[in-house]
């Protein structure tokens, strides 16, 4: 597994990684759609009041699946690409 991750960090193209990661992104987006429908049905059934912890959890799960699904679908294995940090970076100073 380490060898495959090293190849992704270097930015080498691998069609299997492209297909698997982008398909995973599409699956997450489908789950997001279904969780959004569930959240809408939960919200429409109840009277106007504060959100219950269950409704909040469903909405948080929908948001996380949306962001992860879009990232995987658009970028794919490029998410694992190594980005060098400049020597003069204020946020990550070199020791």
Short mmCIF file of the C-alpha atoms (twelve columns), coordinates in Angstrom:
data_MODEL
# 
_entry.id   MODEL 
# 
loop_
_atom_site.group_PDB 
_atom_site.id 
_atom_site.type_symbol 
_atom_site.label_atom_id 
_atom_site.label_alt_id 
_atom_site.label_comp_id 
_atom_site.label_asym_id 
_atom_site.label_seq_id 
_atom_site.Cartn_x 
_atom_site.Cartn_y 
_atom_site.Cartn_z 
_atom_site.pdbx_PDB_model_num 
ATOM 1  C CA . UNK A 1  0.000   0.000  0.000   1 
ATOM 2  C CA . UNK A 2  2.868   2.335  0.767   1 
ATOM 3  C CA . UNK A 3  4.220   2.006  -2.764  1 
ATOM 4  C CA . UNK A 4  0.881   2.971  -4.274  1 
ATOM 5  C CA . UNK A 5  0.554   5.967  -1.957  1 
ATOM 6  C CA . UNK A 6  4.090   7.067  -2.824  1 
ATOM 7  C CA . UNK A 7  3.203   6.990  -6.522  1 
ATOM 8  C CA . UNK A 8  0.120   9.115  -5.848  1 
ATOM 9  C CA . UNK A 9  2.211   11.586 -3.834  1 
ATOM 10 C CA . UNK A 10 4.619   11.946 -6.745  1 
ATOM 11 C CA . UNK A 11 1.719   12.714 -9.063  1 
ATOM 12 C CA . UNK A 12 2.083   9.650  -11.296 1 
ATOM 13 C CA . UNK A 13 -1.098  8.799  -13.187 1 
ATOM 14 C CA . UNK A 14 -2.742  5.441  -12.528 1 
ATOM 15 C CA . UNK A 15 -6.010  4.642  -14.265 1 
ATOM 16 C CA . UNK A 16 -7.134  2.274  -11.492 1 
ATOM 17 C CA . UNK A 17 -6.691  4.967  -8.832  1 
ATOM 18 C CA . UNK A 18 -8.541  7.469  -11.058 1 
ATOM 19 C CA . UNK A 19 -11.500 5.129  -11.525 1 
ATOM 20 C CA . UNK A 20 -11.716 3.973  -7.910  1 
ATOM 21 C CA . UNK A 21 -11.408 7.399  -6.285  1 
ATOM 22 C CA . UNK A 22 -13.751 9.144  -8.714  1 
ATOM 23 C CA . UNK A 23 -16.312 6.331  -8.404  1 
ATOM 24 C CA . UNK A 24 -16.041 6.675  -4.636  1 
ATOM 25 C CA . UNK A 25 -16.770 10.384 -5.046  1 
ATOM 26 C CA . UNK A 26 -19.857 9.632  -7.109  1 
ATOM 27 C CA . UNK A 27 -21.040 7.128  -4.498  1 
ATOM 28 C CA . UNK A 28 -20.595 9.770  -1.799  1 
ATOM 29 C CA . UNK A 29 -22.574 12.285 -3.869  1 
ATOM 30 C CA . UNK A 30 -25.382 9.737  -4.281  1 
ATOM 31 C CA . UNK A 31 -25.362 9.166  -0.523  1 
ATOM 32 C CA . UNK A 32 -25.446 12.922 -0.017  1 
ATOM 33 C CA . UNK A 33 -28.535 13.186 -2.212  1 
ATOM 34 C CA . UNK A 34 -30.282 10.433 -0.263  1 
ATOM 35 C CA . UNK A 35 -29.292 11.946 3.095   1 
ATOM 36 C CA . UNK A 36 -30.581 15.316 1.880   1 
ATOM 37 C CA . UNK A 37 -33.933 13.756 1.053   1 
ATOM 38 C CA . UNK A 38 -33.997 12.166 4.512   1 
ATOM 39 C CA . UNK A 39 -33.179 15.506 6.153   1 
ATOM 40 C CA . UNK A 40 -35.914 17.231 4.180   1 
ATOM 41 C CA . UNK A 41 -38.480 14.619 5.188   1 
ATOM 42 C CA . UNK A 42 -37.441 14.836 8.848   1 
ATOM 43 C CA . UNK A 43 -37.668 18.618 8.847   1 
ATOM 44 C CA . UNK A 44 -41.011 18.778 7.041   1 
ATOM 45 C CA . UNK A 45 -42.687 16.244 9.363   1 
ATOM 46 C CA . UNK A 46 -41.984 18.053 12.615  1 
ATOM 47 C CA . UNK A 47 -43.470 21.248 13.966  1 
ATOM 48 C CA . UNK A 48 -41.343 24.410 13.798  1 
ATOM 49 C CA . UNK A 49 -38.889 23.967 16.669  1 
ATOM 50 C CA . UNK A 50 -35.198 23.547 17.389  1 
ATOM 51 C CA . UNK A 51 -33.422 20.817 15.474  1 
ATOM 52 C CA . UNK A 52 -33.079 17.529 17.310  1 
ATOM 53 C CA . UNK A 53 -29.635 15.934 17.625  1 
ATOM 54 C CA . UNK A 54 -30.698 13.327 15.056  1 
ATOM 55 C CA . UNK A 55 -31.697 15.963 12.505  1 
ATOM 56 C CA . UNK A 56 -28.458 17.847 13.140  1 
ATOM 57 C CA . UNK A 57 -26.443 14.632 12.669  1 
ATOM 58 C CA . UNK A 58 -28.193 13.885 9.360   1 
ATOM 59 C CA . UNK A 59 -27.487 17.417 8.106   1 
ATOM 60 C CA . UNK A 60 -23.833 17.248 9.236   1 
ATOM 61 C CA . UNK A 61 -23.448 13.879 7.496   1 
ATOM 62 C CA . UNK A 62 -24.977 15.360 4.340   1 
ATOM 63 C CA . UNK A 63 -22.494 18.247 4.402   1 
ATOM 64 C CA . UNK A 64 -19.489 15.976 4.955   1 
ATOM 65 C CA . UNK A 65 -20.543 13.610 2.176   1 
ATOM 66 C CA . UNK A 66 -21.071 16.557 -0.168  1 
ATOM 67 C CA . UNK A 67 -17.639 18.085 0.440   1 
ATOM 68 C CA . UNK A 68 -15.779 14.754 0.286   1 
ATOM 69 C CA . UNK A 69 -17.748 13.627 -2.785  1 
ATOM 70 C CA . UNK A 70 -17.037 16.812 -4.715  1 
ATOM 71 C CA . UNK A 71 -13.340 16.702 -3.792  1 
ATOM 72 C CA . UNK A 72 -12.945 13.077 -4.875  1 
ATOM 73 C CA . UNK A 73 -14.985 13.475 -8.050  1 
ATOM 74 C CA . UNK A 74 -13.245 16.637 -9.245  1 
ATOM 75 C CA . UNK A 75 -9.670  16.064 -8.109  1 
ATOM 76 C CA . UNK A 76 -9.453  12.286 -7.720  1 
ATOM 77 C CA . UNK A 77 -5.962  11.029 -6.888  1 
ATOM 78 C CA . UNK A 78 -4.624  14.586 -7.120  1 
ATOM 79 C CA . UNK A 79 -5.731  15.013 -3.491  1 
ATOM 80 C CA . UNK A 80 -2.724  12.937 -2.434  1 
ATOM 81 C CA . UNK A 81 -0.186  14.859 -4.520  1 
ATOM 82 C CA . UNK A 82 2.748   16.203 -2.500  1 
ATOM 83 C CA . UNK A 83 2.845   20.003 -2.378  1 
ATOM 84 C CA . UNK A 84 6.231   21.426 -1.366  1 
ATOM 85 C CA . UNK A 85 6.189   24.123 1.310   1 
ATOM 86 C CA . UNK A 86 8.270   27.216 0.486   1 
ATOM 87 C CA . UNK A 87 11.215  27.994 2.761   1 
ATOM 88 C CA . UNK A 88 9.826   31.455 3.613   1 
ATOM 89 C CA . UNK A 89 6.382   30.188 4.735   1 
ATOM 90 C CA . UNK A 90 5.066   32.038 7.804   1 
ATOM 91 C CA . UNK A 91 2.652   29.252 8.734   1 
ATOM 92 C CA . UNK A 92 5.105   26.337 8.504   1 
ATOM 93 C CA . UNK A 93 8.549   27.645 9.494   1 
ATOM 94 C CA . UNK A 94 11.494  25.360 8.915   1 
ATOM 95 C CA . UNK A 95 13.556  24.307 11.915  1 
# 
